[in-house]
Coordinates of C-alpha atoms in Angstrom, one line a residue:
X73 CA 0.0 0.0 0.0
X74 CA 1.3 3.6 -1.1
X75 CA 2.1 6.2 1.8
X76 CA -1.1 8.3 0.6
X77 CA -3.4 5.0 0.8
X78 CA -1.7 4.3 4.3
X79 CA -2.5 8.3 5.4
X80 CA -6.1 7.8 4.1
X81 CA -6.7 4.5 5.6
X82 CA -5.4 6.1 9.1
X83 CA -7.8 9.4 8.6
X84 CA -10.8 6.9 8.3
X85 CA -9.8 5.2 11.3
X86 CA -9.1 8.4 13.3
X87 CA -12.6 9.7 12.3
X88 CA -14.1 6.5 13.5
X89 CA -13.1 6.7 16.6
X90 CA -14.2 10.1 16.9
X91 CA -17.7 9.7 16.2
X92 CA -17.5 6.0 18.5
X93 CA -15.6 7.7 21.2
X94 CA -15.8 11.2 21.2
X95 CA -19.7 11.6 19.7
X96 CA -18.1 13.9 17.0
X97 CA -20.9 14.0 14.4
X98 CA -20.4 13.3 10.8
X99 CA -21.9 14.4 7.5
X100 CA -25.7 13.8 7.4
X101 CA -27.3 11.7 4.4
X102 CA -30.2 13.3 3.5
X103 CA -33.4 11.4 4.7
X104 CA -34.5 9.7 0.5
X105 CA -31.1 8.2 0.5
X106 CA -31.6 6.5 4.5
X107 CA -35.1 5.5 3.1
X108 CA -33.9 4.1 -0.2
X109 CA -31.1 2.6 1.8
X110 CA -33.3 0.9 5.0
X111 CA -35.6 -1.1 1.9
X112 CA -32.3 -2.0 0.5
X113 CA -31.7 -3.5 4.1
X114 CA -34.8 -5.0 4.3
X115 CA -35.3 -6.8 0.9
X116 CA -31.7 -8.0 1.9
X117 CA -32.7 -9.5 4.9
X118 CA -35.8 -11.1 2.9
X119 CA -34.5 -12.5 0.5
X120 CA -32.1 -14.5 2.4
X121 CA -34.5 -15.3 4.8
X122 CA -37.1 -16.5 2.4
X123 CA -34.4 -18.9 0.5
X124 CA -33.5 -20.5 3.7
X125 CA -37.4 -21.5 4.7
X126 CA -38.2 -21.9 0.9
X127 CA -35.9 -25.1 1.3
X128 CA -36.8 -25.9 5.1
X129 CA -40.6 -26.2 2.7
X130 CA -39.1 -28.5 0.2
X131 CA -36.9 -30.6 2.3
X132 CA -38.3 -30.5 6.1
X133 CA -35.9 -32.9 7.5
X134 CA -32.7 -31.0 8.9
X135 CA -30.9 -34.5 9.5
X136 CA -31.7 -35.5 5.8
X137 CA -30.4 -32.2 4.9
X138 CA -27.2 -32.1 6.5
X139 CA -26.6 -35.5 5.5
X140 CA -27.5 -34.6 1.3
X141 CA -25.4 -31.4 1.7
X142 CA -22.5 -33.6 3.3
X143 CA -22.8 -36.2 0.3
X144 CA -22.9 -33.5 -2.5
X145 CA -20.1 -31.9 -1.0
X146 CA -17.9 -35.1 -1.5
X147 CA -19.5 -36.0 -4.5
X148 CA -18.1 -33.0 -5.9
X149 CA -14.7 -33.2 -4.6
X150 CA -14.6 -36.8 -6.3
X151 CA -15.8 -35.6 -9.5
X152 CA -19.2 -37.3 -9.9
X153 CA -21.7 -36.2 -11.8
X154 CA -24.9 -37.9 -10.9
X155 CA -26.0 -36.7 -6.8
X156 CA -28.1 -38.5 -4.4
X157 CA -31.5 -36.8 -3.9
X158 CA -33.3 -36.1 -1.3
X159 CA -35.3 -38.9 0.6
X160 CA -39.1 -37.9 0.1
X161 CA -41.3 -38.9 3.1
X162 CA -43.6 -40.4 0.3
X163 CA -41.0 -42.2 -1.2
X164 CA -40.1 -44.2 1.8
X165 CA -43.6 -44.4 2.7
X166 CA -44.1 -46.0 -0.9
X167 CA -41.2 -48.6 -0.1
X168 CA -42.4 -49.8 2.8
X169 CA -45.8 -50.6 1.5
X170 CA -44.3 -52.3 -1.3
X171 CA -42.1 -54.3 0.6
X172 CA -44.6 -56.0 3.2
X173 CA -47.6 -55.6 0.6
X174 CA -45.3 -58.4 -1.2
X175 CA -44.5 -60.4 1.2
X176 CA -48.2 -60.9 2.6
X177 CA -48.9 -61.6 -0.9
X178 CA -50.3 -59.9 -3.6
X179 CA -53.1 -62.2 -4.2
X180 CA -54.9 -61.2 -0.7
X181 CA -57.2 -58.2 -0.3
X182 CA -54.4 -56.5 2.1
X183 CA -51.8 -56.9 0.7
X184 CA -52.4 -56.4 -3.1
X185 CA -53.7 -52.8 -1.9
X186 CA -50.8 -52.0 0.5
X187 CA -49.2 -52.7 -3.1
X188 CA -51.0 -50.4 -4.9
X189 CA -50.5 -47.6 -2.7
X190 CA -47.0 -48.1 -2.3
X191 CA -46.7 -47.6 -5.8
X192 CA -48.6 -44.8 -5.8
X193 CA -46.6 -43.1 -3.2
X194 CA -43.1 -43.4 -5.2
X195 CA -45.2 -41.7 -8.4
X196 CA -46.2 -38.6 -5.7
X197 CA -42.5 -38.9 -4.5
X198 CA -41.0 -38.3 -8.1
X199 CA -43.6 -35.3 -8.6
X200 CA -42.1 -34.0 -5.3
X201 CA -38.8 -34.1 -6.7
X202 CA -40.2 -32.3 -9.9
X203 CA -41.5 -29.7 -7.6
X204 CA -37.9 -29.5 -6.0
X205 CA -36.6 -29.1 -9.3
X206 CA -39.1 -26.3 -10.5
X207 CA -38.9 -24.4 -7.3
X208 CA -35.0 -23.9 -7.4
X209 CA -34.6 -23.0 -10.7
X210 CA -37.3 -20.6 -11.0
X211 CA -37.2 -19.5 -7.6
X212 CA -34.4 -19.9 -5.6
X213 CA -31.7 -19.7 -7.8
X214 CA -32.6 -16.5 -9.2
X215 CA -33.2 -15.6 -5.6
X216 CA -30.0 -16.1 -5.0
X217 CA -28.3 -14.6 -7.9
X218 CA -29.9 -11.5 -6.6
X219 CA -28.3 -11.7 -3.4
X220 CA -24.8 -13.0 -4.9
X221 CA -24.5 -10.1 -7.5
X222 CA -26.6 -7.3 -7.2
X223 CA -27.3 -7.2 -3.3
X224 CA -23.6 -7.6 -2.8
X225 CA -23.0 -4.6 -5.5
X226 CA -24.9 -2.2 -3.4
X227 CA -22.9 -3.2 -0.2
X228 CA -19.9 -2.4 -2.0
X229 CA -20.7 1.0 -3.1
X230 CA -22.5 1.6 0.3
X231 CA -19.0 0.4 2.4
X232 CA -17.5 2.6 -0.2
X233 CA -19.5 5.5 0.3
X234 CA -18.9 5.6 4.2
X235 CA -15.1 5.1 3.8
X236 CA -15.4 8.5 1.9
X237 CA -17.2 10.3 4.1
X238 CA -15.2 9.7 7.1
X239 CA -12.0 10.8 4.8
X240 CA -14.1 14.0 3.8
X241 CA -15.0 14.7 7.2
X242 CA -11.2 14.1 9.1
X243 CA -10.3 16.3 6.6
X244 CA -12.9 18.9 6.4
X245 CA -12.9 19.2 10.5
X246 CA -8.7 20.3 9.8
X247 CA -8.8 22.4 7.2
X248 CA -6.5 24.7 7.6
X249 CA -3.9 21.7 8.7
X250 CA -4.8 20.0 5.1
X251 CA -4.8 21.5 1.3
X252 CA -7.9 23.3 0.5
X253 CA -7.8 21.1 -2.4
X254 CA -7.5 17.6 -0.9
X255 CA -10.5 18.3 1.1
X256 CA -12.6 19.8 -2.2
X257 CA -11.1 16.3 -3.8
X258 CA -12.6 14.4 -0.7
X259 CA -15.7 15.8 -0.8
X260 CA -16.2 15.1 -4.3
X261 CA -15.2 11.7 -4.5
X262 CA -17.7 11.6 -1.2
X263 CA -20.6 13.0 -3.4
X264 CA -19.8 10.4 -6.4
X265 CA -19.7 7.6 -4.5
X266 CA -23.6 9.1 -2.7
X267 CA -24.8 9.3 -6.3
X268 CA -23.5 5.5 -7.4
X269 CA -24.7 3.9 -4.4
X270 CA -28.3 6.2 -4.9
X271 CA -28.4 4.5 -8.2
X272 CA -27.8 1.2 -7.6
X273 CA -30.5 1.0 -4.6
X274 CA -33.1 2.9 -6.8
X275 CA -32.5 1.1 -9.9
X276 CA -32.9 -2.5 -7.8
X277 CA -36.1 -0.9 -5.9
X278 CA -37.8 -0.2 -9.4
X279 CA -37.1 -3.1 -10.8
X280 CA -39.0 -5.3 -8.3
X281 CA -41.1 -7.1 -10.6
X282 CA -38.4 -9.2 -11.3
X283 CA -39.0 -10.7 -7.7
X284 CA -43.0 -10.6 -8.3
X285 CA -42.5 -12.7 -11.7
X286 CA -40.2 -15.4 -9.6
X287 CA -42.7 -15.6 -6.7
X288 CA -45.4 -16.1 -9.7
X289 CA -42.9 -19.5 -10.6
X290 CA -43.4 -20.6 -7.2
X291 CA -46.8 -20.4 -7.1
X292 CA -47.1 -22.1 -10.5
X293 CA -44.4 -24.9 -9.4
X294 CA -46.7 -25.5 -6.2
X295 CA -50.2 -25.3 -8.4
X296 CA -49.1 -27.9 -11.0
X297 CA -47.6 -30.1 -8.0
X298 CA -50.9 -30.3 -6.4
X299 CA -52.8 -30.8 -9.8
X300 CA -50.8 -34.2 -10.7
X301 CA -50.6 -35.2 -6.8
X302 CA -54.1 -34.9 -7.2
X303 CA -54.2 -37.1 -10.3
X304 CA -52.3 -39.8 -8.5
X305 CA -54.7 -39.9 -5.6
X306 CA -57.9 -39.9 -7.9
X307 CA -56.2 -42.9 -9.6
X308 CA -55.6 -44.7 -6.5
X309 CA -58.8 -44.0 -4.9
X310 CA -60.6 -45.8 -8.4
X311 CA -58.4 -48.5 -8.0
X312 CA -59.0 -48.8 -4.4
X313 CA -62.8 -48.8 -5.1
X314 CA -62.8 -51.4 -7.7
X315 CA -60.8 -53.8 -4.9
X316 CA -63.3 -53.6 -2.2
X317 CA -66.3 -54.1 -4.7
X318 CA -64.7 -57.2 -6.0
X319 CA -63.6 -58.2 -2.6
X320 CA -67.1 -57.9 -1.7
X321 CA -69.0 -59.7 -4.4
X322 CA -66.1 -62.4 -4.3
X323 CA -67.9 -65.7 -2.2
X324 CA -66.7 -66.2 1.0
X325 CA -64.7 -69.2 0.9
X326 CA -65.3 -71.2 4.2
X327 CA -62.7 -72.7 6.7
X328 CA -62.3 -76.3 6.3
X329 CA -60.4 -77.7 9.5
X330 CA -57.9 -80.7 9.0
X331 CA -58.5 -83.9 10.6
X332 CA -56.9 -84.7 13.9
X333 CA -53.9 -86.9 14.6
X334 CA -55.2 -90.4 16.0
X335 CA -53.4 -91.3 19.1
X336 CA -52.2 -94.7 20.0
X337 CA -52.1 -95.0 23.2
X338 CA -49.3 -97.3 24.8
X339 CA -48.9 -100.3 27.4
X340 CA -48.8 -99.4 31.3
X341 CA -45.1 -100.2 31.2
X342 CA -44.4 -96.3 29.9
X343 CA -43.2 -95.2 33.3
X344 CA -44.1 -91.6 32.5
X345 CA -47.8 -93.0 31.4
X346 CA -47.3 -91.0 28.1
X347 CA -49.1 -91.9 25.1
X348 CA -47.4 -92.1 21.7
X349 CA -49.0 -91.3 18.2
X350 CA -49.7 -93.9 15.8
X351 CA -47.4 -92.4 13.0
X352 CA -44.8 -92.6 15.8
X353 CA -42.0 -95.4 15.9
X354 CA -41.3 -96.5 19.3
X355 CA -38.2 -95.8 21.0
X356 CA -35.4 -98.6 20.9
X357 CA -35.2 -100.0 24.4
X358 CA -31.3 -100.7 23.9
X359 CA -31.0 -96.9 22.6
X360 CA -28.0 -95.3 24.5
X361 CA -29.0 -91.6 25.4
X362 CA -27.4 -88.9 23.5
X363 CA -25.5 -86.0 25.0
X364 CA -24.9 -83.1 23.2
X365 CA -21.5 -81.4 24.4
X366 CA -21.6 -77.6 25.0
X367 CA -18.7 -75.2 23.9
X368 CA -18.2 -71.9 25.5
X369 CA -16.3 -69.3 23.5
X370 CA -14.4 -66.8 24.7
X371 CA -13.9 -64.1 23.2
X372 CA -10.4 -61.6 23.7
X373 CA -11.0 -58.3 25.1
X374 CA -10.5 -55.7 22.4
X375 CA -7.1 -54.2 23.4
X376 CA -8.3 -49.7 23.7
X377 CA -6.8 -48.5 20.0
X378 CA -4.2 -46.0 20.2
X379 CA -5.4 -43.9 17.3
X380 CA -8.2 -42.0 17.2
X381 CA -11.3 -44.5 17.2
X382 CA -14.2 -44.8 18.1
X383 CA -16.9 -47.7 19.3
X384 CA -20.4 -48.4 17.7
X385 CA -23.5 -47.7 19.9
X386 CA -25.8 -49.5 17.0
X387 CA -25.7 -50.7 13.8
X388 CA -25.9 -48.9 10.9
X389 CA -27.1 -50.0 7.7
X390 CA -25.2 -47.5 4.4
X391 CA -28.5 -46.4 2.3
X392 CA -26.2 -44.2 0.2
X393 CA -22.5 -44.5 -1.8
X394 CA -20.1 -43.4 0.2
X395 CA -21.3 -44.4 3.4
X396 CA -19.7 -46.8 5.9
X397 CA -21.9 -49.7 7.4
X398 CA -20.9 -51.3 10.6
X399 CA -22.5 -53.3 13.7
X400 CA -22.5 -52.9 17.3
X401 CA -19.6 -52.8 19.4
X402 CA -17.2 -52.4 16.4
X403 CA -14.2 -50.1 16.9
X404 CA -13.9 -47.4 13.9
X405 CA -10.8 -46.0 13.1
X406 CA -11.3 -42.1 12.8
X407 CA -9.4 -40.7 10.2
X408 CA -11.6 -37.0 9.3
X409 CA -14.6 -34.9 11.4
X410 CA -16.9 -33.6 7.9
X411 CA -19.0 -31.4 10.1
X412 CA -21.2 -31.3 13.3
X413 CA -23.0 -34.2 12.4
X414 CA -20.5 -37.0 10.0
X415 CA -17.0 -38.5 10.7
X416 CA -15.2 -40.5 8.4
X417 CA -13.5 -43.9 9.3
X418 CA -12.0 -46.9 8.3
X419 CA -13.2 -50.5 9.1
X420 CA -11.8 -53.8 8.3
X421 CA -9.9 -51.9 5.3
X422 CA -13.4 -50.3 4.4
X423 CA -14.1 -46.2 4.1
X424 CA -16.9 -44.3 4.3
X425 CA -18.8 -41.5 6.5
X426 CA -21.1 -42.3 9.3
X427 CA -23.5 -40.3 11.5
X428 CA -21.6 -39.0 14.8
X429 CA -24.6 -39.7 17.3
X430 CA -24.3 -43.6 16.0
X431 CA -21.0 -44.1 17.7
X432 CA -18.8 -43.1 21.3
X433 CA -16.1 -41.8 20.6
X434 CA -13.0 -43.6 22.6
X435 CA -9.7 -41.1 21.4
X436 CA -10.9 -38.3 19.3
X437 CA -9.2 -36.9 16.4
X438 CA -6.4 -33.9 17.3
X439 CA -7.6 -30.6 16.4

């Protein structure tokens, strides 16, 4: 930095700690320009507020999404393409209908239907991902390309602004000490920096239809969403109807019991006075009883690791690439801490991430 960037940089400060310290007063903005500049602050403070519960809507699990964010962040760092999405609450619903509707058997009245709904709870799972899809694009993105660009332009000019004006006003309060003409320079680059910054912030006020036209996206996203979820259910409801009338005009078939065992029942010499069924051969009276020997194992105490580990409270079953599946009591070798919520570890030469409230830890990792 140049000796006349290191003076100015030490006038700013100096002025500062005036007006903090000393109550010195600086130069008054006029009241438009603090108006223009407090909705600035406020559709600031909106937008970023209305991403962050715009995706608390579309993905209400916070587990699920600290766990997607965690998996996209690796993904990218190892250069795949194709990211897990998030798990939709219909979705899984769907799978577990599915599953059990198939083992019951999807020739009976139960579980043929738990069938048929499961299937149509993956179809409203995929339009929920559509929705997902819809809604970022056409909402959040351009949400956020308003904050990234020209939200962030106006702080600029607005930090640059105030940097200027405590220059001008060091300078203006020592005239006399200073040049006339570095405090008429000061005051004009004060006054160009006021009228760029005035710009900007009127120039993104009038053009709020921008934001009106990307709320309008949202609304459609969430109309059409409802429209085919409301297709699907309509579906399933016929279908559901059609199952119960069958069921119903379907004759009752009647339960037939199976003939009991016939018993043959033995000679008074059983000393226990059992009986013994006729399908049964009788015991060999120079038979030798059987023992069956019992073996104990014994397993080794697990020696404590000397690297940073830690032990498994339960099991954990991977549901997505990348992840590292392990059963209680195992000892994890911890080799990285993602974030608040996922380590990474090694076991039996596998690696993969795991959730941190799924283990103990026994050394942790150095900081």
């Amino acid at each position: 930095m140049s000796v006349a960037g290191l003076k100015k940089q030490f006038y700013k400060a100096s002025q500062m700690v005036s007006e903090k310290v000393g109550g010195a007063e600086g130069t008054k903005l006029d009241d438009d320009f603090r108006d223009l500049e407090r909705k600035v602050d406020v559709t600031s403070k909106a937008v970023v507020e209305v991403i962050s519960k715009t995706s608390e809507y579309l993905q209400p699990n916070p587990a699920s999404r600290a766990k997607l964010s965690m998996l996209n962040t690796m993904s990218k760092i190892r250069g795949q393409v194709k990211n897990p999405g998030y798990p939709q609450a219909e979705g899984l619903l769907g799978e577990c209908m599915g599953k059990f509707g198939r083992e019951l058997g999807e020739d009976t009245n139960f579980g043929g239907a738990l069938v048929d709904v499961g299937e149509a709870m993956k179809r409203l799972a995929e339009v929920k991902d559509s929705l997902d899809i819809d809604v970022k694009q056409n909402f959040i993105d351009p949400l956020q390309g308003l904050c990234d660009k020209d939200l962030r332009e106006i702080q600029h000019h607005l930090k640059k602004l105030e940097g200027r004006r405590l220059d001008y006003d060091y300078k203006k309060k020592r005239q006399g000490k200073i040049p006339d003409e570095e405090v008429r320079q000061a005051l004009e680059k004060f006054h160009e920096s006021k009228e760029v910054a005035e710009t900007s912030m009127y120039n993104l006020l009038e053009t709020d239809i921008e934001q009106v036209s990307q709320l309008s996206s949202l609304v459609e996203s969430q109309l059409q969403y409802h429209r085919q979820a409301v297709q699907v259910l309509e579906e399933l409801s016929d279908k559901l109807r059609d199952r119960m009338n069958e069921a119903q005009t379907r004759p009752r078939r009647e339960y037939t019991p199976k003939p009991k065992p016939i018993f043959d029942f033995g000679d008074d010499n059983h000393s226990n006075g059992g009986y013994s069924t006729s399908m049964a051969l009788p015991p060999s009276r120079n038979s030798e009883p059987s023992f069956h020997s019992a073996r104990l194992s014994f397993r080794k105490p697990r020696l404590p690791p000397e690297q940073p580990s830690c032990k498994a409270l339960y099991d954990f079953e991977p549901e997505n690439e990348g992840e590292l599946g392990f059963r209680e009591g195992d000892i994890i070798t911890l080799t990285n801490q993602i974030d608040e919520n996922w380590y990474e570890g090694m076991l039996n030469g596998q690696s993969g991430f795991f959730p941190l409230n799924y283990v103990e830890v026994l050394i942790p990792l150095p900081h």
